[in-house]
Structure formats: structure tokens, C-alpha cells
Amino acid sequence: MLAQITIKDFAIIDEVSLTFDDGLTVLTGETGAGKSIIIDAIQLLAGARASVEYVRHQAEQALIEGLFFIDSRSEGVQNLLEQFDIPVDYDEGSVVVERRITAKGKSICKVNGKLITLAVLKEIGRQLIDIHSQHETQSLMNPDSHINLLDHFAPERLQQTKEHYKELYDELQSLRRKYDELSHNEQEVVQRIDLLTFQWQELNEANLEPKEDEQLEEERRQLMNYERIFDGLNTAYESLAAESHTLDYLGQAMTALESLEDVNDEFKQLSQQLKTSYYSLEELSHDLRNRVDDLEFQPGRLDEIETRLFELNRLKRKYGLELNELMTRMAEMEEELEQLHNKDTHLQSLEKEIQEVQKDALTEAEHLHKLRQEIANDLSEAIQYELKDLYLEKAQFDVSFSTQSGPVAWRDQNIKLMKQGLDLVQFLITTNPGEPLKPLHKVASGGEISRIMLAIKSILSQHQGITSVIFDEVDTGVSGRVAQAIAQKIHGVSSQSQVLCITHLPQVAAMADHHYLIEKDVTQKGFTNTSVQKLDQQETIDEVGRMISGGELTETTTQHAEELIKQAASLKS
């Protein structure tokens, strides 16, 4: 869940720090007070694109920090944190997300102190926060979003089949690309053969050897430091075995200690230690002598090395590859040239392989379709049940399936496989008995769409493991008993996930477990500022009363507010 958020110099907010708890938290206030600005800040934590317009006037940067707590239900978040090597203390289960937007337009994203890209933050944000706004309600009218909503209803039942299909689909796309590249017109093929032949010959004539450049660099260093190496080795040798007689003296010491070995074990141990040191130094002395003898200065060899390194570096720069990569590229060129020279044979082989993979992908897509049909039946029943609670008891909901070639005909070779499989999914509904099922955008009104989306969210919140669900004025355009039903439904979602809700409905506010009031005022310096206040019991009654009256608080509206809150408490219990 979202435990805390700190917002600084963001839009008209100077500085606000809010602490959230489990259950349903509502944010209320006059229109324009800044409620949606807080949601905008939370959206940035979820990976929304930033704008320099968010930075408060005369401020250098805007800062939003969010503290989330995750648990065993947040497996998706944990997997992403591990995937992107983001440190996390699983005992504490905390995730700190930070967004900074500078006045110059730079955006900085961090999770648990590690810098990440906006794309990564968006992936993590999807697992942490589910923001449901009026804009998202309108997206329900777009059939392209329906298949994702269907798949989110029972992801565990689809996961394995979807993964298998994706592997086959990606392989099929790769084979098709190879086929297209190989079946270019003759002139392009000839030009490609000429280019590859020239490049291969150039690399082949260079007689490349694995790690040759590294070995030459090492040899060049030795030749350039010949005098230092000779002096160092020779001095070390002479210090051990030449006129200094170091080894002779050590030999005398070893003989002296040998004569004491039979006295006691201590002398014997000292003698053995000296013997070990003597023989090691003697072996080292021979090694130093051999190395000095092997040293040979070859001025011409240094020129050869410089010339060869120049040629190797030229090839590496030209092709933008390291030496080992150049050798791999040569092998790839040979393979491609062989394919181009024997294009027809390879095209036939690719075509056969494409047909086999396409057959396997189609089989997996059929399986995916059958699973989706089963899930669609369960989803339809669940949504019908939820709609009854939202006073759409006469509505009929269904999920239709088709392909890009029309209705599903399984062995039709003209069926086009898509990234999501065979299926084009569309939600159908009728809200009036006797009327046929039709697409949502042709039937449902604004208030009905809000209720349908809320019904879907109520169901999906039980399956997705999202830590926080946010409703941004999804109750717009409803009143009366429908408003009360929406209030109960939103509170029902909070039993599965933490819910933050911006609302103008007193029925929703009365159902809150926690209530924040958003207000806007003008500071002494003449700046507009948004402030947030957590309301106690009496302040909550007064705010709900104000929402009921729409203006001045009277004794009657206060009594009405108390009764509404009392009724809400009874419903919640």
C-alpha cells in the first residue's frame, strides 16, 4: 500500500506530506482546490510522463516521494525489483519511489535509491498503483482495451499458454523477417553479395587471431620497457646469487640449524622453515637467471607490432567491433553468403519452417482462445452480479470474440495471428430488456459506463494484487440510490486493496475510513497554495454536511450528515 507521500514545489503545492492507512481514504474539497494535482503527483510515482509545467513558479525543481509497503501478494513487484537489481529489504517490505522534475525539464526517477529509466518505473508502477480516472472510464469505450481487461480477470489461468504462444509468435515473426530479407529483388541480392564478399575478403586477408591485439599490446609494453625489465631482473638475481653471496650465507645457516635438529623439535621446526625458504629462493634465482638470458631486444620487432596494431585498430574502428566480434562477424558473413548463393534452397527451407511454427502457434492460439472463452463466461457472470448491486439489475453483459478475418473459423488458413493470439475481444451490453446486445459505446450512457467500469474494477481488484487503487471522480454524473450503491462498491474494493478516492458525493465521503480535506488559499507573499488537512470525527461530519448542502452548513444538514455517516457505519459493519 501507499503509506506516505511527500510533495514539494509541485504545481500550486508548496509542501505537503500525507500518511495513508489501509481501507478507504477520501479526498474532498472545492473544485480547483488541488485534489487532482495530488493524483497527478501519484501518477508520476507510477511512471507517468513529467512536464516542466509541474514545477512550481520560481522553484528550481519539483519533488515527489512515495513510501510503499509490499507483502506476499505483491509478487509482481518483487519480481521486477529482482529483475532490475533494485535493492529491497524484504523483512521491512518497503519500497521508496522518487521523482524529481527540474525547471529545465529534466526528470529523475529512483527506486530505493537506485536510478532507473522511466520505462522501468512504469513497469513497477503498474504493480503498485491502479489509477482509475474519468479518462480511463472513457477508454472502456475503446474495444482494443477489452482483451487486456479480460486477461487480467484470471491471469494465472492464462500465463503458461500466453508464454508458450509468445515464444512461438516471436519465432514466427523472426522467420518471416528472414524470409522477406532473403526474397528481395535480384539487384539487391547481387549488391548484398558484392558487399559481403568485399568485407569478408578484407577480414580474411587480415589473418585475425583470437586475442591477438591483447598479446601484441603486452609484447609492445615489454619491448618499450626493455631496459627497466633487464635492470630489475639482473639486480634481483645478483642480489641473491652473485657477488653478494646471499644464497651461500643462507646455505651456511641451513647447515648450522641441521646440526641442531636432534636436540629438540623446536630446532627441527626452525631448520625445516629455513630449508623451505632456501630452496624457494634457489629456485627463484634460477628463474631470474633464465629470464635475463631469454631477454632479447629487437628494434625491428617493435615496428612490426606497431604496424600490426594499427591495422587491427583500423578494422575495429571501421566495423565498430572488437577483435573477437570481428571473427564472429566473418562466420556470419560466410553463412549469409552461402544462403544468398543458394537463395532458392534456403527460401524453401524457411517456408517449410514457417509453416511448421505457424501450425504450432495456431494450435497454441486455439488453446488460448478456448481458455479466454471460459474466462469470459466467468467474467460475464461476475459483472452481471456486480451490476445488480449498482442498480443495473436488468442489464445483460457478454463478451464477443472475432478475428481479423471475421468470426472465428479455426482451420481457416487466412486467419491472421496477432501478438495477443487470434482474438479480437469486445464487451457487449444491453441495459433495457428486449434490446439486443450491442457494443458499449453504442448503448451505455456516461453514468452507466462509470458503473460498468466500477463493476470491472471491483472484480479485478480481487485478482491483480495491486497494493493501491485510486478512484479520481469516477462518481461524476450520478446521484440518489446509485450514488449510495457506488459508495458501497468503492468501499468493497477497499477490503481487497487500499483505496484512495477523490469524490464530490457525500455518500462516498460518509463511507470513508479516513478523510482528508483539500483547500486552496493565498499566502502572504501572494502565491496560491494547496493545503491538506486530515479531519477528525466532527470535522468529517461538517465536511459531509457541506457536501450535502453545497454551501452554508445548517443544523439540518449537520443532522443529515450525522445520519448518513451513521448509516454508512452500519453498512460497513
C-alpha positions as a printed Julia matrix, in Angstrom:
573×3 Matrix{Float64}:
   0.0     0.0     0.0
   0.96    3.66   -0.33
   1.97    4.55    3.24
   3.23    8.09    2.73
   3.72   10.7     0.04
   5.68   13.94    0.21
   5.12   16.62   -2.45
   7.29   19.73   -2.75
   7.08   22.65   -5.21
   4.62   20.8    -7.4
   2.08   22.92   -9.36
   0.37   25.05   -6.66
   1.56   22.85   -3.8
   4.38   24.35   -1.72
   4.92   21.31    0.51
   2.53   18.56    1.59
   3.2    15.31    3.42
   0.37   12.78    3.71
   0.21    9.49    5.59
  -2.24    6.87    4.38
  -3.63    3.73    6.02
  -5.49    0.64    4.89
  -9.12    0.88    3.93
 -10.92    3.7     2.12
  -9.42    7.2     2.21
 -11.39   10.02    0.59
 -10.1    13.42   -0.51
 -12.68   16.17   -0.79
 -12.66   19.9    -1.39
 -13.95   22.62   -3.66
 -13.41   22.37   -7.4
  -9.94   23.69   -8.25
  -8.59   23.25   -4.72
  -5.9    20.83   -5.94
  -7.34   17.35   -5.44
  -6.43   16.19   -8.93
  -2.94   17.68   -8.51
  -2.28   15.16   -5.75
  -3.44   12.39   -8.08
  -1.12   13.79  -10.78
   1.76   13.51   -8.3
   0.86    9.89   -7.53
   0.65    9.18  -11.27
   4.24   10.43  -11.62
   5.29    7.88   -9.0
   3.6     5.27  -11.19
   5.65    6.29  -14.25
   3.56    9.0   -15.93
   5.41   11.43  -18.18
   6.58   14.62  -16.47
   6.26   18.17  -17.69
   8.16   21.31  -16.72
   4.73   22.86  -16.11
   4.52   20.77  -12.92
   7.38   22.74  -11.32
   6.03   25.46   -9.0
   6.62   29.04  -10.14
  10.1    30.31   -9.16
  11.14   26.88   -7.84
  14.21   25.01   -9.15
  12.58   21.59   -9.08
   9.52   19.61   -8.03
   9.94   16.58   -5.79
   7.55   13.69   -5.16
   8.49   10.84   -2.81
   6.3     7.85   -2.05
   6.74    5.11    0.54
   5.04    1.82   -0.31
   4.77   -1.35    1.75
   4.59   -4.65   -0.11
   3.67   -8.12    1.13
   3.3   -11.67   -0.15
   0.52  -10.57   -2.53
   2.94   -8.22   -4.3
   4.81  -10.96   -6.16
   4.82   -8.92   -9.38
   6.61   -6.01   -7.69
   9.16   -8.31   -6.06
   9.96  -10.0    -9.38
  10.52   -6.63  -11.07
  12.77   -5.37   -8.26
  14.91   -8.51   -8.59
  14.9    -8.29  -12.4
  16.28   -4.73  -12.36
  18.68   -5.32   -9.41
  16.9    -2.83   -7.17
  17.84   -3.33   -3.5
  14.95   -4.1    -1.15
  14.62   -5.12    2.48
  12.05   -7.91    2.37
  11.82   -8.04    6.18
  10.64   -4.43    6.22
   8.88   -4.73    2.85
   9.32   -1.06    1.95
   9.75    0.5    -1.49
  10.66    4.19   -1.81
   9.88    5.81   -5.17
  11.25    9.27   -6.0
  10.58   11.62   -8.93
  12.36   14.92   -9.45
  11.43   17.35  -12.24
  13.76   20.29  -12.74
  12.75   23.69  -14.05
  14.91   22.89  -17.11
  12.76   19.87  -17.93
  14.95   17.03  -16.66
  13.21   14.11  -14.97
  14.97   11.83  -12.47
  13.49    8.51  -11.3
  14.73    6.46   -8.34
  13.5     3.34   -6.58
  15.12    2.54   -3.23
  17.88    4.98   -4.11
  18.78    3.4    -7.48
  18.49    5.46  -10.65
  16.14    3.85  -13.18
  14.57    4.74  -16.51
  11.01    5.97  -16.87
  10.1     2.75  -18.69
  11.26    0.64  -15.73
   9.38    2.9   -13.28
   6.24    2.49  -15.38
   6.51   -1.31  -15.15
   6.95   -1.16  -11.37
   4.23    1.48  -11.02
   1.68   -0.76  -12.76
   2.19   -3.29   -9.99
   1.98   -0.72   -7.18
  -0.85    1.61   -8.19
  -4.02    1.25  -10.24
  -5.38    4.71  -11.04
  -8.97    4.78  -12.25
  -9.99    8.17  -13.65
 -12.72    9.6   -15.87
 -10.25    9.26  -18.76
  -9.89    5.54  -18.07
 -13.67    5.22  -17.96
 -13.75    6.65  -21.46
 -11.08    4.13  -22.52
 -13.63    1.41  -21.74
 -15.4     2.6   -24.89
 -12.34    1.51  -26.91
 -12.63   -2.23  -27.75
  -8.81   -2.5   -28.01
  -8.61   -2.32  -24.2
 -11.16   -5.1   -23.61
  -8.81   -8.05  -24.18
  -6.43   -6.75  -21.5
  -9.29   -6.39  -19.02
 -10.41   -9.94  -19.82
  -6.89  -11.35  -19.37
  -6.46   -9.53  -16.06
  -9.51  -11.31  -14.68
  -7.72  -14.69  -14.46
  -4.03  -14.15  -15.33
  -2.87  -17.34  -13.61
  -5.08  -19.48  -15.88
  -3.62  -17.88  -19.0
   0.0   -17.33  -18.02
   1.58  -20.58  -19.23
  -0.35  -20.68  -22.51
   0.35  -16.99  -23.2
   4.07  -17.52  -22.6
   4.17  -20.52  -24.95
   2.26  -18.61  -27.61
   4.51  -15.56  -27.28
   7.63  -17.7   -27.82
   6.13  -19.23  -30.96
   4.8   -15.88  -32.23
   8.21  -14.19  -31.76
   9.94  -17.11  -33.54
   7.4   -16.9   -36.37
   7.98  -13.15  -36.79
  11.75  -13.7   -36.84
  11.46  -16.38  -39.54
   9.19  -14.17  -41.63
  11.68  -11.31  -41.42
  14.46  -13.64  -42.6
  12.27  -14.83  -45.46
  11.48  -11.23  -46.51
  15.15  -10.23  -46.36
  16.2   -13.24  -48.43
  13.47  -12.79  -51.04
  14.46   -9.23  -52.03
  14.79   -8.46  -55.73
  17.79   -9.76  -57.67
  19.58   -6.43  -57.9
  19.55   -6.01  -54.11
  20.78   -9.59  -53.65
  23.69   -9.03  -56.06
  24.64   -5.79  -54.29
  24.49   -7.54  -50.93
  26.7   -10.39  -52.19
  29.27   -7.89  -53.52
  29.38   -6.02  -50.2
  29.66   -9.14  -48.06
  32.32  -10.65  -50.34
  34.47   -7.5   -50.14
  34.13   -7.29  -46.35
  34.84  -10.99  -45.84
  37.94  -10.88  -48.07
  39.25   -7.83  -46.23
  38.87   -9.54  -42.86
  40.16  -12.87  -44.15
  43.33  -11.28  -45.58
  43.96   -9.74  -42.15
  44.53  -13.28  -40.75
  42.88  -12.42  -37.44
  43.79  -14.49  -34.37
  41.88  -14.68  -31.06
  43.15  -12.09  -28.53
  45.95  -11.12  -30.92
  45.6    -7.43  -30.11
  45.91   -8.09  -26.36
  49.01  -10.24  -26.86
  50.62   -7.63  -29.11
  49.89   -4.85  -26.61
  51.6    -6.91  -23.89
  54.64   -7.59  -26.11
  54.88   -3.92  -27.04
  54.88   -2.92  -23.35
  57.78   -5.32  -22.7
  59.83   -4.03  -25.65
  59.23   -0.39  -24.7
  60.36   -1.15  -21.12
  63.26   -3.48  -22.06
  65.96   -1.61  -20.08
  63.82   -1.37  -16.92
  62.95   -5.07  -17.11
  66.6    -6.12  -17.7
  67.97   -3.95  -14.9
  65.3    -5.1   -12.46
  65.7    -8.83  -13.16
  69.51   -8.68  -13.23
  69.77   -6.71   -9.99
  67.4    -9.13   -8.27
  69.47  -12.12   -9.48
  72.78  -10.62   -8.45
  71.39   -9.76   -5.02
  70.57  -13.43   -4.47
  73.28  -15.45   -6.18
  76.16  -13.36   -7.48
  78.84  -11.48   -5.53
  76.51  -10.75   -2.59
  76.63  -14.48   -1.7
  73.14  -14.27   -0.19
  72.3   -17.91   -1.01
  75.74  -19.05    0.25
  75.12  -17.42    3.62
  71.63  -18.96    3.76
  73.16  -22.36    2.96
  75.61  -21.97    5.87
  72.72  -21.03    8.18
  70.74  -24.07    6.97
  73.72  -26.4     7.69
  74.12  -24.9    11.18
  70.47  -25.49   12.06
  70.55  -29.02   10.62
  73.15  -29.92   13.23
  70.67  -29.0    15.97
  67.68  -30.98   14.68
  68.31  -33.86   17.05
  68.31  -31.59   20.14
  64.55  -30.88   20.2
  61.51  -30.39   17.99
  61.72  -26.58   18.11
  65.17  -26.54   16.46
  63.98  -29.12   13.96
  61.0   -26.92   13.02
  63.26  -23.87   12.6
  65.58  -25.91   10.39
  62.69  -27.06    8.2
  61.43  -23.49    7.78
  64.88  -22.3     6.69
  65.24  -25.21    4.27
  61.91  -24.35    2.66
  62.95  -20.68    2.27
  66.38  -21.63    0.92
  65.07  -23.98   -1.76
  62.38  -21.44   -2.78
  64.97  -18.66   -3.15
  67.3   -21.02   -5.01
  64.51  -21.86   -7.47
  63.69  -18.17   -7.82
  67.34  -17.39   -8.51
  67.43  -19.92  -11.37
  64.2   -18.49  -12.77
  65.59  -14.94  -12.69
  68.79  -16.1   -14.44
  66.79  -17.81  -17.19
  64.62  -14.75  -17.71
  67.67  -12.49  -18.0
  69.2   -14.89  -20.54
  65.98  -15.04  -22.56
  65.66  -11.25  -22.84
  66.44  -10.02  -26.32
  65.96   -6.51  -27.64
  64.6    -6.43  -31.23
  64.09   -2.85  -32.52
  62.59   -4.14  -35.74
  60.0    -6.22  -33.88
  58.61   -3.1   -32.21
  57.96   -1.56  -35.65
  56.2    -4.75  -36.76
  53.95   -4.68  -33.7
  53.05   -1.01  -34.2
  52.13   -1.69  -37.86
  50.01   -4.73  -36.97
  48.19   -2.95  -34.13
  47.45   -0.02  -36.44
  45.83   -2.4   -38.94
  43.81   -4.22  -36.27
  42.57   -0.94  -34.75
  41.63    0.33  -38.21
  39.43   -2.73  -38.77
  37.88   -2.44  -35.31
  37.01    1.23  -35.93
  35.7     0.55  -39.43
  33.31   -2.2   -38.36
  32.62   -0.91  -34.85
  33.51   -4.31  -33.36
  36.14   -5.8   -31.09
  38.56   -8.42  -32.46
  36.6   -11.46  -31.24
  33.4    -9.88  -32.59
  35.07   -9.35  -35.98
  35.87  -13.04  -36.16
  32.28  -13.91  -35.26
  31.09  -11.47  -37.93
  33.23  -13.25  -40.52
  31.46  -16.52  -39.73
  28.09  -14.76  -40.04
  29.13  -13.32  -43.4
  30.08  -16.77  -44.65
  26.71  -18.14  -43.57
  24.8   -15.26  -45.18
  26.8   -15.53  -48.4
  26.06  -19.25  -48.54
  22.35  -18.5   -48.09
  22.38  -15.8   -50.78
  24.23  -18.01  -53.28
  21.72  -20.79  -52.56
  18.75  -18.48  -52.07
  16.06  -20.71  -53.55
  17.02  -23.7   -51.41
  17.03  -21.6   -48.25
  13.73  -19.95  -49.15
  12.14  -23.37  -49.46
  13.62  -24.43  -46.11
  12.43  -21.21  -44.43
   8.98  -21.56  -45.92
   8.68  -25.09  -44.54
   9.91  -23.94  -41.13
   7.44  -21.03  -41.14
   4.57  -23.39  -41.89
   5.55  -25.69  -39.03
   5.94  -22.89  -36.49
   2.73  -21.24  -37.72
   0.88  -24.53  -37.21
   2.21  -24.8   -33.65
   1.37  -21.15  -32.95
  -2.15  -21.6   -34.31
  -2.66  -24.64  -32.06
  -1.49  -22.63  -29.04
  -3.68  -19.68  -30.1
  -6.7   -22.01  -30.29
  -5.98  -23.2   -26.77
  -5.65  -19.59  -25.63
  -8.98  -18.76  -27.26
 -10.77  -21.63  -25.51
  -9.37  -20.55  -22.15
 -10.47  -16.97  -22.82
 -13.96  -18.16  -23.67
 -14.19  -19.98  -20.34
 -12.85  -16.93  -18.51
 -15.24  -14.66  -20.45
 -18.21  -16.68  -19.18
 -16.98  -16.32  -15.6
 -16.31  -12.59  -16.1
 -19.78  -12.01  -17.58
 -21.44  -13.72  -14.62
 -19.32  -11.75  -12.14
 -20.04   -8.41  -13.84
 -23.78   -9.16  -14.0
 -23.7    -9.81  -10.26
 -21.84   -6.53   -9.6
 -24.17   -4.56  -11.88
 -27.19   -5.68   -9.85
 -25.65   -4.0    -6.81
 -25.26   -0.83   -8.9
 -28.95   -0.73   -9.93
 -28.35   -2.15  -13.38
 -30.13   -5.38  -12.48
 -31.81   -5.64  -15.89
 -28.56   -5.21  -17.81
 -27.18   -8.1   -19.82
 -23.4    -8.28  -20.34
 -21.46  -10.52  -22.7
 -18.01  -10.89  -24.32
 -17.81  -11.41  -28.09
 -14.88  -12.98  -29.95
 -13.76  -12.48  -33.53
 -10.55  -12.48  -35.58
  -9.16  -10.0   -38.08
 -10.66  -12.24  -40.76
 -14.14  -12.16  -39.27
 -15.84  -14.68  -36.96
 -13.61  -17.45  -35.63
 -13.2   -20.32  -38.15
 -10.49  -22.49  -36.68
  -8.8   -24.13  -39.65
  -9.07  -21.15  -41.96
  -5.51  -20.58  -43.22
  -6.32  -16.91  -43.84
  -6.71  -16.23  -40.13
  -4.12  -13.68  -39.07
  -2.19  -14.43  -35.9
  -1.71  -11.36  -33.73
   0.51  -10.56  -30.76
  -2.31  -11.4   -28.34
  -3.36  -14.52  -30.28
  -6.33  -14.95  -32.58
  -8.82  -12.97  -30.56
 -10.37   -9.58  -31.03
 -12.46   -9.11  -27.89
 -15.36   -6.72  -27.44
 -17.68   -6.15  -24.49
 -21.38   -6.08  -25.34
 -24.26   -4.88  -23.17
 -27.91   -4.06  -23.16
 -29.45   -2.1   -20.3
 -33.04   -2.45  -21.47
 -34.94   -5.79  -21.6
 -35.82   -6.89  -25.12
 -32.99   -4.9   -26.72
 -30.15   -6.83  -28.42
 -26.61   -6.81  -27.09
 -24.54   -4.02  -28.64
 -21.04   -2.54  -28.19
 -20.71   -0.38  -25.06
 -20.18    2.9   -26.91
 -23.47    2.46  -28.78
 -25.61    1.69  -25.75
 -24.3     2.86  -22.39
 -24.7     6.38  -21.03
 -21.97    8.19  -19.08
 -23.39    7.13  -15.71
 -23.79    3.55  -16.89
 -20.21    3.41  -18.19
 -18.94    4.6   -14.77
 -20.87    1.83  -13.08
 -19.68   -0.82  -15.55
 -16.06    0.21  -15.05
 -16.53    0.22  -11.28
 -18.01   -3.28  -11.5
 -14.96   -4.42  -13.5
 -12.57   -2.78  -11.03
 -14.38   -4.39   -8.11
 -13.77   -7.79   -9.67
 -10.22   -7.22  -10.9
  -9.04   -5.8    -7.55
  -9.51   -9.28   -6.11
  -7.17  -10.84   -8.71
  -4.43   -8.36   -9.58
  -2.61   -7.98   -6.24
  -2.34   -4.19   -6.73
  -1.31   -2.52   -3.47
  -3.27    0.73   -4.03
  -6.35    1.55   -6.12
  -7.14    5.2    -6.82
 -10.54    6.49   -7.99
 -10.44   10.02   -9.39
 -14.03   11.38   -9.52
 -15.46    8.22  -11.06
 -18.8     9.04   -9.41
 -19.43   12.11  -11.58
 -22.93   12.29  -13.03
 -24.7    10.01  -10.54
 -26.93   10.71   -7.54
 -29.53    9.21   -5.24
 -29.57    5.47   -4.7
 -26.98    4.93   -7.46
 -24.58    7.2    -5.57
 -25.12    5.13   -2.43
 -24.53    1.91   -4.38
 -21.29    3.31   -5.84
 -20.16    4.33   -2.35
 -20.7     0.8    -1.07
 -18.97   -0.7    -4.08
 -15.9     1.55   -3.68
 -15.7     0.63   -0.01
 -15.99   -3.02   -1.01
 -12.89   -2.66   -3.19
 -11.04   -1.32   -0.13
 -11.47   -4.68    1.58
  -9.09   -6.13   -1.05
  -6.73   -3.19   -1.64
  -6.02    0.2    -0.17
  -8.32    2.73   -1.9
  -7.81    6.48   -2.31
 -10.84    8.27   -3.72
 -11.47   11.84   -4.86
 -15.2    12.48   -4.65
 -17.92   15.11   -4.63
 -20.59   12.7    -3.34
 -21.47   12.84    0.36
 -22.48    9.18    0.21
 -18.93    8.18   -0.74
 -17.36   10.53    1.82
 -19.57    9.07    4.55
 -18.22    5.57    3.8
 -14.62    6.67    4.32
 -12.34    5.16    6.92
 -10.1     8.24    6.64
 -10.98   11.71    5.33
  -8.69   14.46    4.01
  -9.86   17.98    3.11
  -8.04   19.77    0.28
  -8.14   23.58    0.4
  -6.6    26.4    -1.59
  -5.56   29.8    -0.2
  -3.25   32.72   -0.97
  -0.07   33.14    1.08
   1.24   36.45    2.46
   3.66   36.61   -0.46
   0.75   36.44   -2.9
   1.25   32.85   -4.03
  -1.6    30.34   -4.39
  -1.05   27.28   -2.22
  -2.85   23.98   -1.69
  -3.03   22.55    1.82
  -4.28   19.2     3.12
  -5.92   18.53    6.5
  -6.87   15.18    7.99
 -10.34   15.5     9.52
 -11.43   14.2    12.9
 -14.94   12.87   13.55
 -16.65   16.24   13.99
 -14.79   17.84   11.09
 -15.84   14.9     8.92
 -19.48   15.49    9.85
 -19.14   19.19    8.97
 -17.5    18.42    5.61
 -20.11   15.82    4.67
 -22.8    18.36    5.66
 -21.18   20.98    3.42
 -21.17   18.47    0.55
 -24.87   17.79    1.11
 -25.89   21.45    1.2
 -23.43   22.62   -1.42
 -22.83   25.77    0.62
 -23.63   27.01    4.1
 -23.69   24.41    6.89
 -27.01   24.36    8.75
 -28.35   22.36   11.68
 -30.49   20.33    9.28
 -27.57   19.41    7.01
 -25.47   18.57   10.07
 -28.15   16.16   11.27
 -28.41   14.72    7.77
 -24.64   14.25    7.66
 -24.61   12.52   11.04
 -27.39   10.19    9.91
 -25.58    9.45    6.63
 -22.32    8.62    8.47
 -24.2     6.5    10.99
 -25.92    4.62    8.17
 -22.55    4.13    6.42
 -21.01    2.73    9.61
 -23.88    0.24    9.84
 -23.39   -0.82    6.21
 -19.63   -1.23    6.68
 -20.05   -3.37    9.77
